[in-house]
Amino acid sequence: MGDRRRLVWEIVNQQAEGANLEGVNLAGANLKGANLEAAYLKNATLDNAKLENANLTGANLMNANLQRATLKQAKLISATLKGANLANADLEAANLYIANLRDAQLQGINLKDANVQGAILPGGESKEAFDESDESDESDESDESDESTSN
């Protein structure tokens, strides 16, 4: 068994909790349901990886490449994703409670039904600040439409 295949097998079938996987290349790996709680995955390559239902609670994914990764229903509670590339990643129903996404790339990301409460977003704002700006944008639009209909 090759080194990479052995590593994937070990992550999925044994405890990888707290493992040091800095810079590891797991592009396209099937890590569904893996327990990577508190794992150190700084600078890891996980593009196109399948991480559905994976436990990444408290994991350090700083500057990791997660482009096009599937993280449906993954637990990323308190995870550090600072500077990570999550472009076109699928985080549907993922739990990102108080995760740090500062400076992360989120273009094309799917966050449908995801919990981002308390998360620090790319510009450093909290989820709550993000919600408030959405609400003010909506109220500005409704004010404008009210003005145009009254004229």
C-alpha angles and dihedrals in degrees: 000000000000121000093250094048090047091051092050090048091050093048093050100038103033133041111283090171109141092001120158104235098155112165094358117157109229097151110162093001120152103234098155111163094001118159105230096153110162090356117159105233100156111159091002120156108230101150112152089005118151107231102157112157090000118153108231095156109156092359120152108230095160111163091354120154108236098157112157090356118152111231100161111164091355118156109235096160110160090353119155110231094160109158092357120149107234096160111156092357119151111231097161110163091355119151110235095162108166091347118156111237096161111152091001119146109238104168111148093000119158111224097162109154091354121146108234096159111147092003119145106234128212097276091048094258121131124242088254092056089049091053092049092053090050090052093048090049090053093048090049090053093049090048089053093048090048090053094049093049093048093055 
